[in-house]
GROMACS .gro file of N, CA and C in nm:
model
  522
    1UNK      N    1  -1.876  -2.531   0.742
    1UNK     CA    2  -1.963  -2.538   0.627
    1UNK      C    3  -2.109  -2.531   0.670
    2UNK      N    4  -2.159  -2.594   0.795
    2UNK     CA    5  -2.286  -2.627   0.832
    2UNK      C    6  -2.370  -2.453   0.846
    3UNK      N    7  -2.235  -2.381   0.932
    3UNK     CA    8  -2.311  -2.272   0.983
    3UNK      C    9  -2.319  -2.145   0.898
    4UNK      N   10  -2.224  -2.190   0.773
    4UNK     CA   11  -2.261  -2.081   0.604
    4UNK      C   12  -2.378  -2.138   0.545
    5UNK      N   13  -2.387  -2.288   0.542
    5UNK     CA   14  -2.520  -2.315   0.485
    5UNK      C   15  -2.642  -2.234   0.584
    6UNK      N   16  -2.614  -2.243   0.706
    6UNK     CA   17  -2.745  -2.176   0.814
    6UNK      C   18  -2.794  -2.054   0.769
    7UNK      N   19  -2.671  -1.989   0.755
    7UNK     CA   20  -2.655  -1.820   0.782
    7UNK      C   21  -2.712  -1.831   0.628
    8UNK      N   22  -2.707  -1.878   0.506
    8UNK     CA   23  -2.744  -1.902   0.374
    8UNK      C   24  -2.929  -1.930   0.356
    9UNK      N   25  -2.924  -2.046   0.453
    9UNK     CA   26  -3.100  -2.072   0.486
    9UNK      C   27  -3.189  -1.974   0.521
   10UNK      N   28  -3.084  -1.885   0.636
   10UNK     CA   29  -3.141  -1.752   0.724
   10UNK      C   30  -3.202  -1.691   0.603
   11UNK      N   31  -3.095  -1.612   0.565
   11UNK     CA   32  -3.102  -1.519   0.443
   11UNK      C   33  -3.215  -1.556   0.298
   12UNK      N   34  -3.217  -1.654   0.287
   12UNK     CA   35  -3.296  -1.736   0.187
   12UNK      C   36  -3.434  -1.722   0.196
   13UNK      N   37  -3.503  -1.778   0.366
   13UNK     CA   38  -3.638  -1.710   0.448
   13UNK      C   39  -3.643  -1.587   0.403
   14UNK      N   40  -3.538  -1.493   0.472
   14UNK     CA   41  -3.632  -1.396   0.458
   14UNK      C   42  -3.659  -1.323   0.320
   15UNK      N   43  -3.538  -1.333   0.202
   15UNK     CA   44  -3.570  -1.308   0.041
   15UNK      C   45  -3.704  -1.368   0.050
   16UNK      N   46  -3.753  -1.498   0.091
   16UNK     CA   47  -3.865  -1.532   0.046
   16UNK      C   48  -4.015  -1.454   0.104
   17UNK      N   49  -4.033  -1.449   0.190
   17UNK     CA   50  -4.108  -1.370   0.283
   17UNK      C   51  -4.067  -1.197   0.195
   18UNK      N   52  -3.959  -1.163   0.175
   18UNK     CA   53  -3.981  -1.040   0.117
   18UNK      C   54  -4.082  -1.077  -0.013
   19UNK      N   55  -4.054  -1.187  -0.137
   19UNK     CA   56  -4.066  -1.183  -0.282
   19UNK      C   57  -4.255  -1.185  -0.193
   20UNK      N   58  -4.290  -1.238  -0.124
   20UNK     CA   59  -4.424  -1.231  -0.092
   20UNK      C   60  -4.491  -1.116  -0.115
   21UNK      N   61  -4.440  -1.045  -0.016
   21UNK     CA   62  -4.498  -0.940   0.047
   21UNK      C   63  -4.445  -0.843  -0.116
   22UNK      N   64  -4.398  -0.859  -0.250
   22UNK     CA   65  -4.364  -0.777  -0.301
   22UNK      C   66  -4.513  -0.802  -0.481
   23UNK      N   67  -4.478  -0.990  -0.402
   23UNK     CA   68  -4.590  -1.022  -0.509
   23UNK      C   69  -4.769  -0.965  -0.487
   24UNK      N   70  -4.788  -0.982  -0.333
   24UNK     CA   71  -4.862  -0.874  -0.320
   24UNK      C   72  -4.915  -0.745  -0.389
   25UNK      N   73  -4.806  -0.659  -0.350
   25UNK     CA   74  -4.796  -0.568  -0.440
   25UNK      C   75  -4.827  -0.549  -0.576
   26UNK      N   76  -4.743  -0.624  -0.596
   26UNK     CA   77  -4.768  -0.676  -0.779
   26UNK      C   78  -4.958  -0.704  -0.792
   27UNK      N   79  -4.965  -0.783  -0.726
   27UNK     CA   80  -5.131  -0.803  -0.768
   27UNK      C   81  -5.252  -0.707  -0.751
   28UNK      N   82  -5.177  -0.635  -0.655
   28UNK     CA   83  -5.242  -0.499  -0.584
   28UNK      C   84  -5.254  -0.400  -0.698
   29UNK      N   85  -5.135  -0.394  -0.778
   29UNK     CA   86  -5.112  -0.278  -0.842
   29UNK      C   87  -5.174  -0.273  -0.976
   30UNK      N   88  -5.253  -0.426  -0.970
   30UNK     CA   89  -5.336  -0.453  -1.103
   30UNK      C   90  -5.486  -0.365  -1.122
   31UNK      N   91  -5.490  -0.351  -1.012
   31UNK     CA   92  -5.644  -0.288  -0.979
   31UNK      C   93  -5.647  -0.147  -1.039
   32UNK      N   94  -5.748  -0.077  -1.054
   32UNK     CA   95  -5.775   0.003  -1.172
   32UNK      C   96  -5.749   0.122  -1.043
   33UNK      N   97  -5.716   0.255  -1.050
   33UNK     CA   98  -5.719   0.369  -0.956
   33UNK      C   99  -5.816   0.362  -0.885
   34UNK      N  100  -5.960   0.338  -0.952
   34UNK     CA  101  -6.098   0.373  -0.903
   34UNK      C  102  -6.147   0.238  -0.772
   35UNK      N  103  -6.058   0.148  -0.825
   35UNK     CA  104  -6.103   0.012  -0.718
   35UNK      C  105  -5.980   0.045  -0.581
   36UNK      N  106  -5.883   0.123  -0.587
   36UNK     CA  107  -5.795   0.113  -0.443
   36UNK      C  108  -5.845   0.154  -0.299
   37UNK      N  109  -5.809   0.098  -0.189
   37UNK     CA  110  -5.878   0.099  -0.106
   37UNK      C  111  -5.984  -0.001  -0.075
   38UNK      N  112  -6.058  -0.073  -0.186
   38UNK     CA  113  -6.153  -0.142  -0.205
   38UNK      C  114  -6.117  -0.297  -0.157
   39UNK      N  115  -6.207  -0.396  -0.114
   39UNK     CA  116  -6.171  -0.519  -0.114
   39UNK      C  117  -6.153  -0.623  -0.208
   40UNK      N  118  -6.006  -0.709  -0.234
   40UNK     CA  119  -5.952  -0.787  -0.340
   40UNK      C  120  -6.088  -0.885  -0.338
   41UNK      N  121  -6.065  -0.928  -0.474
   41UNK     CA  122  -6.166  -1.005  -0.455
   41UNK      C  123  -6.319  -1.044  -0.509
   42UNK      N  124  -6.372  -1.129  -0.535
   42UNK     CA  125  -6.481  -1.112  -0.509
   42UNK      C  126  -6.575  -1.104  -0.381
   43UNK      N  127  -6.655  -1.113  -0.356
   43UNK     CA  128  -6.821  -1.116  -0.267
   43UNK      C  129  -6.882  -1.282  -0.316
   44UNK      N  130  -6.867  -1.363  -0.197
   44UNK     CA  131  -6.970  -1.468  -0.244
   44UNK      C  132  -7.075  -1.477  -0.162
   45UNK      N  133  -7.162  -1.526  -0.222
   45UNK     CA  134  -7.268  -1.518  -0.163
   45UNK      C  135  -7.259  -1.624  -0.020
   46UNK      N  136  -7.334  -1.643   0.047
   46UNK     CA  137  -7.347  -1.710   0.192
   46UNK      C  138  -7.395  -1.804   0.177
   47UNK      N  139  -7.322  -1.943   0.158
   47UNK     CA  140  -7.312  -2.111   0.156
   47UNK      C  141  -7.406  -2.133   0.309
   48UNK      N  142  -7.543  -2.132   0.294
   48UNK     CA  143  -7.625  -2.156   0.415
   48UNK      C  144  -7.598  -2.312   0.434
   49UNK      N  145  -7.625  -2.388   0.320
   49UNK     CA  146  -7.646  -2.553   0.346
   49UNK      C  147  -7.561  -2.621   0.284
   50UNK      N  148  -7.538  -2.756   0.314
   50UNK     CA  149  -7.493  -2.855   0.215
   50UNK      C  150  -7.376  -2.896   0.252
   51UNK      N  151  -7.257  -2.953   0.201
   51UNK     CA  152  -7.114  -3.019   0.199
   51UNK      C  153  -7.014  -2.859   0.266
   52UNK      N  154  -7.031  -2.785   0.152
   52UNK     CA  155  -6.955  -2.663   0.111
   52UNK      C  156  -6.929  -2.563   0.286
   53UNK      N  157  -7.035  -2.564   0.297
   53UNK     CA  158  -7.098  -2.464   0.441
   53UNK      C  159  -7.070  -2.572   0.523
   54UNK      N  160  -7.051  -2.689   0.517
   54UNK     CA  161  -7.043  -2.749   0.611
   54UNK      C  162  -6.882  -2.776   0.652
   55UNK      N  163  -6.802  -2.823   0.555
   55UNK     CA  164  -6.665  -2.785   0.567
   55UNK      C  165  -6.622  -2.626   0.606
   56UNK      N  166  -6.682  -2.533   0.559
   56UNK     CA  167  -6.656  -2.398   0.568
   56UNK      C  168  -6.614  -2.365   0.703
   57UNK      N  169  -6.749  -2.452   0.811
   57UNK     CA  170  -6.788  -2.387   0.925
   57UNK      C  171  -6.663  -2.488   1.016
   58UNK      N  172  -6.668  -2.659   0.962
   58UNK     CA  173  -6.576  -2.719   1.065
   58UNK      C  174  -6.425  -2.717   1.035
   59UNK      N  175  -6.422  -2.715   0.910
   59UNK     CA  176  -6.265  -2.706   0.906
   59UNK      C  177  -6.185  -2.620   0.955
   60UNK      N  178  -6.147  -2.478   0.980
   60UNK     CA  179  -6.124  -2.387   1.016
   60UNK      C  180  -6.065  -2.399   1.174
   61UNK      N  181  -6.112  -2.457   1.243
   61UNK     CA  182  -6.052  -2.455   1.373
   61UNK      C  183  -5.979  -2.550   1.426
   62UNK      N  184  -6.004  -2.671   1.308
   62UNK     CA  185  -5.906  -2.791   1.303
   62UNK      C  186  -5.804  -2.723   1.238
   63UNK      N  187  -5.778  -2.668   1.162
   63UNK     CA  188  -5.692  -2.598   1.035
   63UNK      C  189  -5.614  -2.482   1.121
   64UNK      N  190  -5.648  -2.428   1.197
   64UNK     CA  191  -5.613  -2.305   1.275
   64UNK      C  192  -5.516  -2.428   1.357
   65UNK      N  193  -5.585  -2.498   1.404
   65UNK     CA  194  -5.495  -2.599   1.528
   65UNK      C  195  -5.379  -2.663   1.474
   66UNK      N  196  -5.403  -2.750   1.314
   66UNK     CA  197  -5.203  -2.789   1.240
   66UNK      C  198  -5.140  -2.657   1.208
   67UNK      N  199  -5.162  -2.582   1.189
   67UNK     CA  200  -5.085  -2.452   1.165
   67UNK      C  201  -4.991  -2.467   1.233
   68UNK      N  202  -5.072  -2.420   1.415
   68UNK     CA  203  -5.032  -2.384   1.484
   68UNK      C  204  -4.902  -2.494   1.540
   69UNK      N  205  -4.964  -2.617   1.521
   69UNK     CA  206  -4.852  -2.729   1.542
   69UNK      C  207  -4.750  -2.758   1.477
   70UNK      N  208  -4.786  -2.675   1.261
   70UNK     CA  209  -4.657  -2.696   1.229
   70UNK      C  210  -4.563  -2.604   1.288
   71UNK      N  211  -4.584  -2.484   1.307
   71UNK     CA  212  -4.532  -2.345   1.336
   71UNK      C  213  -4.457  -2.344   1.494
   72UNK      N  214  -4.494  -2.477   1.608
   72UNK     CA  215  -4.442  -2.506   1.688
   72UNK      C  216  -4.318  -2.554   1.647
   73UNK      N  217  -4.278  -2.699   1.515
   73UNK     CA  218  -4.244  -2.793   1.479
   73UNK      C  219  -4.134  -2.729   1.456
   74UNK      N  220  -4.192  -2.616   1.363
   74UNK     CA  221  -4.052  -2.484   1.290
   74UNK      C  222  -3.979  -2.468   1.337
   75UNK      N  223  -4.003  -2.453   1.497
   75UNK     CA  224  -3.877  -2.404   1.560
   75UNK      C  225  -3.774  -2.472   1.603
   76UNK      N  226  -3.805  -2.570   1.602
   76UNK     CA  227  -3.650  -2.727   1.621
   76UNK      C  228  -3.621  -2.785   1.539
   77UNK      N  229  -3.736  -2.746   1.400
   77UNK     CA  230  -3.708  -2.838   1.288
   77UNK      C  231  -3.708  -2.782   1.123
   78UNK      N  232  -3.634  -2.817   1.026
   78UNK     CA  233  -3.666  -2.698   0.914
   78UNK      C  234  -3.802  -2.675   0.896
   79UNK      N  235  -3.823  -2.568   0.842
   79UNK     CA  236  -3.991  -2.558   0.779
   79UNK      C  237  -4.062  -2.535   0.889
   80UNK      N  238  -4.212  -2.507   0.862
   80UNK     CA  239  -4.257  -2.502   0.987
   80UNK      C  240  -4.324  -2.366   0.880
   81UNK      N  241  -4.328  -2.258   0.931
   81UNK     CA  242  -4.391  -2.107   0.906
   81UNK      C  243  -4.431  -2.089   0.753
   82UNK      N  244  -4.358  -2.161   0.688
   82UNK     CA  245  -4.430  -2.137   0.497
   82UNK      C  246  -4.528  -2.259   0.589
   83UNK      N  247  -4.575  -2.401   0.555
   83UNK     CA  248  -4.652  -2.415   0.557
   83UNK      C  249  -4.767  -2.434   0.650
   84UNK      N  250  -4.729  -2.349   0.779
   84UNK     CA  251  -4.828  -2.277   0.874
   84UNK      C  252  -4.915  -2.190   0.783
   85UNK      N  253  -4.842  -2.086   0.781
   85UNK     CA  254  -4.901  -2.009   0.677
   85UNK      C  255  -4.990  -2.040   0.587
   86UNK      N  256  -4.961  -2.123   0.482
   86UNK     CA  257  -5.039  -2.215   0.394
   86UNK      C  258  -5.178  -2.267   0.408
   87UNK      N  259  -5.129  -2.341   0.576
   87UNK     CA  260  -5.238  -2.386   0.589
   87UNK      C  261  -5.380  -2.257   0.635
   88UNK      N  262  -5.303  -2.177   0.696
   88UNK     CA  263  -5.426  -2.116   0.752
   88UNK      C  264  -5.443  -1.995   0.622
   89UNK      N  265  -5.397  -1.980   0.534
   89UNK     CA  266  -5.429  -1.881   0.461
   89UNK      C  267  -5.581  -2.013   0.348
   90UNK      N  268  -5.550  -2.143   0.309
   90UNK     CA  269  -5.657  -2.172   0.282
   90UNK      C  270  -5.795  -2.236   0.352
   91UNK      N  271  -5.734  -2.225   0.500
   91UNK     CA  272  -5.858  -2.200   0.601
   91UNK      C  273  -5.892  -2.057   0.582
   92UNK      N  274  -5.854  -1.990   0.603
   92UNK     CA  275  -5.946  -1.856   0.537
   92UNK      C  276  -6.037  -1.847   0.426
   93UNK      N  277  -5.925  -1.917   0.279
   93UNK     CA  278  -6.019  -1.870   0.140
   93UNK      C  279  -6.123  -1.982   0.172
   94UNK      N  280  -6.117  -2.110   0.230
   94UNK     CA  281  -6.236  -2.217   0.235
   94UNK      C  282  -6.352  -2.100   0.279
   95UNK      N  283  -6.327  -2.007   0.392
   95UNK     CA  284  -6.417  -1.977   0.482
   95UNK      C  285  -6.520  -1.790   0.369
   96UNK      N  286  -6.401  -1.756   0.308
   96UNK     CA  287  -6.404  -1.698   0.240
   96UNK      C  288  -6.516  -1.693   0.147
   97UNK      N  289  -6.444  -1.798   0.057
   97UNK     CA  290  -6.514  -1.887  -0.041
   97UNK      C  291  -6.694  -1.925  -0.021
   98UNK      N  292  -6.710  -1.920   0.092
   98UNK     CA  293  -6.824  -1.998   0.124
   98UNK      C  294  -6.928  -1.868   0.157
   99UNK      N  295  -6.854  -1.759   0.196
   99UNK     CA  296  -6.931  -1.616   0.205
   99UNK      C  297  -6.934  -1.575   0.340
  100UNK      N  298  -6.873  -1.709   0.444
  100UNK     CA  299  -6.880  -1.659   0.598
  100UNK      C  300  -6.750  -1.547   0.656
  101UNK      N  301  -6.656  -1.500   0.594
  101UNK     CA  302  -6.585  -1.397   0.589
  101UNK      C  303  -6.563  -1.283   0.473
  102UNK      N  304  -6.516  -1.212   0.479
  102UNK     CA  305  -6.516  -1.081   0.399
  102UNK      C  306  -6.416  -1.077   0.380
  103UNK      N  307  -6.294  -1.023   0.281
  103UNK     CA  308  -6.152  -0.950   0.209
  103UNK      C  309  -6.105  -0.877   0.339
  104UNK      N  310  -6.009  -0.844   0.400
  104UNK     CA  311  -6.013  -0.733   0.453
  104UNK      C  312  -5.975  -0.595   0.336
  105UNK      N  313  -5.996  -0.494   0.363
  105UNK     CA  314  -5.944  -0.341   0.271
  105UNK      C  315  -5.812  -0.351   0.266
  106UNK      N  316  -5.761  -0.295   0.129
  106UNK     CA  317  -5.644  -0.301   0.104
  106UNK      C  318  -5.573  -0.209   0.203
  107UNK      N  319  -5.632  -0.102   0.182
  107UNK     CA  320  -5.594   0.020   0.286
  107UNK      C  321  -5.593   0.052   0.408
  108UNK      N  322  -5.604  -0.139   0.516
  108UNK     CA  323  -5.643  -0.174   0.612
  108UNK      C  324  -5.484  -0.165   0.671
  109UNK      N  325  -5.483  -0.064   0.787
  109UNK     CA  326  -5.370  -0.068   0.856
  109UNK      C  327  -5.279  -0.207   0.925
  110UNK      N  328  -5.430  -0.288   0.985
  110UNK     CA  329  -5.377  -0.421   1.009
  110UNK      C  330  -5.342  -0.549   0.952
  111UNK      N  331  -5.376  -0.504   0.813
  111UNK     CA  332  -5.357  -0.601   0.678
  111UNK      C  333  -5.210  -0.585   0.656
  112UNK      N  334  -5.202  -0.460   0.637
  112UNK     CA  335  -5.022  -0.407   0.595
  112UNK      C  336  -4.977  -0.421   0.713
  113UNK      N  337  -4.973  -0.419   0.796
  113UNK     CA  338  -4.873  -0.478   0.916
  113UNK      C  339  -4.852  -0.661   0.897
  114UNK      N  340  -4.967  -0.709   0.900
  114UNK     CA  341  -4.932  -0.839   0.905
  114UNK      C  342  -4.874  -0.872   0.790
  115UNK      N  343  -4.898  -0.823   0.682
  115UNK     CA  344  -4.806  -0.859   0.572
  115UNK      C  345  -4.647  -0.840   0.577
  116UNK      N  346  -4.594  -0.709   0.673
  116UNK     CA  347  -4.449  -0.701   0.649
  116UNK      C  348  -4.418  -0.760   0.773
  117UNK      N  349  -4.476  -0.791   0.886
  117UNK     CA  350  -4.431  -0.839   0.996
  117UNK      C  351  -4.326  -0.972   1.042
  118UNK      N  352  -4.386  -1.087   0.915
  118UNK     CA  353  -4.268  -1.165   0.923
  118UNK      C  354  -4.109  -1.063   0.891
  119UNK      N  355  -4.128  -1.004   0.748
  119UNK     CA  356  -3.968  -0.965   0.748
  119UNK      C  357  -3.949  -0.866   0.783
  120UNK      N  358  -4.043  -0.800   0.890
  120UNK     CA  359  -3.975  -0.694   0.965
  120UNK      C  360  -3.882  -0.772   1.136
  121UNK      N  361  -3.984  -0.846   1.158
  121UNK     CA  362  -3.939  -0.935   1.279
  121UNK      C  363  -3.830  -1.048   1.244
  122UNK      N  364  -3.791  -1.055   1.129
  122UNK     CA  365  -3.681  -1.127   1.071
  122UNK      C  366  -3.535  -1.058   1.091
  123UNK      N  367  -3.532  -0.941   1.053
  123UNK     CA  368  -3.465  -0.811   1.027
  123UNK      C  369  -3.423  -0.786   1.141
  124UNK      N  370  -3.534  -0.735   1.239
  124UNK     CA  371  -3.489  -0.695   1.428
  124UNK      C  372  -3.439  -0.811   1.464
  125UNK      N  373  -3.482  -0.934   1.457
  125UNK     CA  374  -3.356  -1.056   1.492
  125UNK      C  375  -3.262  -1.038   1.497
  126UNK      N  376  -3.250  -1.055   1.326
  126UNK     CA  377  -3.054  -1.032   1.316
  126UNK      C  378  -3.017  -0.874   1.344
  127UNK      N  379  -3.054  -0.780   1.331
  127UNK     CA  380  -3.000  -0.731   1.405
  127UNK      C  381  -2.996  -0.693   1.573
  128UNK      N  382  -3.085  -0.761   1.604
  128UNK     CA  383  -3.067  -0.801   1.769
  128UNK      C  384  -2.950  -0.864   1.786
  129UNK      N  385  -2.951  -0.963   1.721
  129UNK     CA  386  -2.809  -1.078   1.740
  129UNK      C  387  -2.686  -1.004   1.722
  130UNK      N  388  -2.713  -0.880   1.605
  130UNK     CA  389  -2.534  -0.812   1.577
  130UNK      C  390  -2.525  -0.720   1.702
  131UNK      N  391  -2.616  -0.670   1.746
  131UNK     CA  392  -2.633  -0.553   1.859
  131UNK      C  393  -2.552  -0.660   2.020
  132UNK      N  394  -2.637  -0.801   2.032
  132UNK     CA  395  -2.619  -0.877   2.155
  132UNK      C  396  -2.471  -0.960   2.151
  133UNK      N  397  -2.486  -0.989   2.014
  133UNK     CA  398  -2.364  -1.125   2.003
  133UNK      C  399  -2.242  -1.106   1.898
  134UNK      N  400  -2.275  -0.996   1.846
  134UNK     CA  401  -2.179  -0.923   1.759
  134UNK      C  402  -2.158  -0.989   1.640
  135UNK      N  403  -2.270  -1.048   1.573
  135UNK     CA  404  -2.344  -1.118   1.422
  135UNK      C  405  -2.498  -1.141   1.438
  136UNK      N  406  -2.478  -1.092   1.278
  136UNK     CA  407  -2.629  -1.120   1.230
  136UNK      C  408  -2.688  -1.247   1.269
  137UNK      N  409  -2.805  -1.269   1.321
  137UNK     CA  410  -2.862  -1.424   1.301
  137UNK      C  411  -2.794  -1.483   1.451
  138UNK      N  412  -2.721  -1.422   1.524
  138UNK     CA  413  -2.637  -1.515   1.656
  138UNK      C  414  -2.702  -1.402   1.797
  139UNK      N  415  -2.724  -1.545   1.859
  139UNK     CA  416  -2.796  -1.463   1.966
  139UNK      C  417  -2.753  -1.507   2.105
  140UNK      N  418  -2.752  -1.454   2.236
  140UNK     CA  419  -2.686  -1.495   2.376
  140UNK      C  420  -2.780  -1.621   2.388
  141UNK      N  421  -2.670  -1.725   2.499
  141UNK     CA  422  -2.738  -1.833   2.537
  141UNK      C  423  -2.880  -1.806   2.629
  142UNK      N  424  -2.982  -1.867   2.583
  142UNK     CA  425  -3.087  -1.887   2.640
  142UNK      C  426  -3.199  -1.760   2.590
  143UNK      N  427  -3.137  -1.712   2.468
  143UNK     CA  428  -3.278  -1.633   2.392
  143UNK      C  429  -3.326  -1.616   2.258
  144UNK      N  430  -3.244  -1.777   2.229
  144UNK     CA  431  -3.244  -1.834   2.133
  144UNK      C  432  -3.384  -1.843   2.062
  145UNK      N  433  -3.423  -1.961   2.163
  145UNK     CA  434  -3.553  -1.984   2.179
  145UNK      C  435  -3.692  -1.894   2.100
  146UNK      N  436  -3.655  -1.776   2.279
  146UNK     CA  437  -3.811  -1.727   2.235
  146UNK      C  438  -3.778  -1.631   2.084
  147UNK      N  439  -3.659  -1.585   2.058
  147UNK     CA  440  -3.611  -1.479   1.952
  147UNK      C  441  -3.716  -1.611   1.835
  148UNK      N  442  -3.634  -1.700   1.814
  148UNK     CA  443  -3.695  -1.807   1.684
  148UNK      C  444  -3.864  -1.825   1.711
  149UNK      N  445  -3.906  -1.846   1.839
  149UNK     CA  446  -4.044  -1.866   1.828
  149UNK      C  447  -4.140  -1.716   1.803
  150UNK      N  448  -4.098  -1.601   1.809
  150UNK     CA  449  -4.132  -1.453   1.813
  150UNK      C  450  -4.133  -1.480   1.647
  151UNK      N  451  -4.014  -1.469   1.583
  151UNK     CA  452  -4.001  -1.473   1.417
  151UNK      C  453  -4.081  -1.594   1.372
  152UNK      N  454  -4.115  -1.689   1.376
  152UNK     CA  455  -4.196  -1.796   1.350
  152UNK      C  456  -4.338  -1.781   1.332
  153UNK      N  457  -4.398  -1.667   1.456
  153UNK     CA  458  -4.470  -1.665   1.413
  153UNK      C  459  -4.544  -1.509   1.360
  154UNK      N  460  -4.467  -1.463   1.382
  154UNK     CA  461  -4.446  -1.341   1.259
  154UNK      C  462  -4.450  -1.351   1.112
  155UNK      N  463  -4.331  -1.450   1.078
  155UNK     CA  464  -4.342  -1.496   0.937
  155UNK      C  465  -4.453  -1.574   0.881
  156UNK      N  466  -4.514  -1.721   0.996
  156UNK     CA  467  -4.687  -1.737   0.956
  156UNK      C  468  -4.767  -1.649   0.946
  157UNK      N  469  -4.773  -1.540   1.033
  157UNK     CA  470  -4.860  -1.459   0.955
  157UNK      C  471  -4.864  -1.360   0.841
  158UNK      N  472  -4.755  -1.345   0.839
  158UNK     CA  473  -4.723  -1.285   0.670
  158UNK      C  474  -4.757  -1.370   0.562
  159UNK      N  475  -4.671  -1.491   0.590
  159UNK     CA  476  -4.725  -1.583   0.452
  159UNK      C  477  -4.836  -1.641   0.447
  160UNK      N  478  -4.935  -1.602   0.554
  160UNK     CA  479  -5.068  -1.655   0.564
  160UNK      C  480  -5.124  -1.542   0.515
  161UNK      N  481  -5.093  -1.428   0.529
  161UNK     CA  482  -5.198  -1.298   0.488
  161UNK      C  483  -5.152  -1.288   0.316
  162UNK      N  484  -4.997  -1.292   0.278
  162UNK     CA  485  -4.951  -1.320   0.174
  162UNK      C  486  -5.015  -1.386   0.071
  163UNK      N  487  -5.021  -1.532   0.102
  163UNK     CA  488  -5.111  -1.623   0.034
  163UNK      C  489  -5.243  -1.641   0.006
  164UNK      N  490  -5.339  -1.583   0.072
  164UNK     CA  491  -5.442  -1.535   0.131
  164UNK      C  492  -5.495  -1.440   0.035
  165UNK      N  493  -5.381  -1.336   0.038
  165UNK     CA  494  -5.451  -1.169  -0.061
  165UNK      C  495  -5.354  -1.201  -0.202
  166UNK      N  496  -5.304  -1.322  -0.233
  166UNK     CA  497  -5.246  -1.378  -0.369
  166UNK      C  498  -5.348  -1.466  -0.411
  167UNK      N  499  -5.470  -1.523  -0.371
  167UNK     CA  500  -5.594  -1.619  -0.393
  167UNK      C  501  -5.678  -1.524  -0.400
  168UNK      N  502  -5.727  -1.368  -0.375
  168UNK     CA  503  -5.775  -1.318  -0.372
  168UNK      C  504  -5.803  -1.247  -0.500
  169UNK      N  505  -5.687  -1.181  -0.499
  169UNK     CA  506  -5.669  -1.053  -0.610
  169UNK      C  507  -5.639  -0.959  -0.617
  170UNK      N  508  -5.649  -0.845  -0.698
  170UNK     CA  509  -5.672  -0.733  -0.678
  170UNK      C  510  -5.796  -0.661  -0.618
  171UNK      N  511  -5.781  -0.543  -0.542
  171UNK     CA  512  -5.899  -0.497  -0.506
  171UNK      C  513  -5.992  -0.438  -0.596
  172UNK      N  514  -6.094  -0.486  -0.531
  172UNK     CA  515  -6.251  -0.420  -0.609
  172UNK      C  516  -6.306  -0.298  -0.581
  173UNK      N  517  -6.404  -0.232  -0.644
  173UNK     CA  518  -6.506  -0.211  -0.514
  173UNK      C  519  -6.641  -0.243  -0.571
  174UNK      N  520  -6.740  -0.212  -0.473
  174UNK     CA  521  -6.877  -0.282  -0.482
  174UNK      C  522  -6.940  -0.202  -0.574
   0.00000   0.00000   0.00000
């Protein structure tokens, strides 16, 4: 029973990581013909002083650092990569928000990679595992490991770029 619920959990990730990367889309596809290509989003202006700019500038590398610790956590323990992700996708909009980063372009080659990369690196898993161990999701002793820590953090960065260009919007242009 334990290892249908697993193989059930497996499968469950990556539907979810797909509905992302599809809601994306969806928000993408709101944008008028004339704005594609353009950056989601608004433009804020540049938070020089005060509380705002001041969180902007320190939070971010503390925020980059639990990510990274939940996204360690993930791999021995449930969870882990949704709220890696999470976290660093609203270390971005904080940083965003404040005017010290920019949208990237929709039409940004490295935007669309990181977006399908969790469930493309989900996908080559299991089928690594049917190719090595002769099932989806099952892998030889001792490459367990790095296979789960490779997808871990593949999938943080999808649902971080995911979440990220879902706070955003549709694209603009200037």
């Amino acid at each position: 029973v334990a290892a249908v619920l697993m193989g059930f959990r497996g499968l469950d990730t990556l539907l979810e990581s797909a509905v992302l990367v599809f809601a994306v889309l969806g928000v993408w596809s709101m944008a008028p013909d004339t704005a594609w290509g353009g950056r989601p989003g608004p433009r804020f202006p540049r938070a020089g002083h005060g509380p705002f700019a001041l969180l902007a500038r320190v939070l971010p590398p503390i925020g980059i650092v639990v990510a990274v610790h939940l996204a360690w956590v993930g791999a021995d323990a449930p969870g882990g990569k949704f709220q890696a992700g999470t976290v660093l996708a609203a270390m971005w909009v904080l940083a965003w928000a404040a005017g010290l980063v920019e949208a990237p372009r929709v039409d940004d080659s490295r935007l669309r990679w990181a977006l399908v990369a969790g469930p493309l690196a989900f996908i080559a898993a299991g089928l690594l595992g049917w190719a090595t161990a002769g099932h989806v999701l099952a892998w030889p002793p001792g490459v367990e490991k790095p296979v789960i820590l490779l997808v871990e953090a593949a999938m943080t960065l999808s649902v971080a770029a995911a979440l990220a260009l879902l706070v955003a919007g549709p694209p603009e242009r200037a």
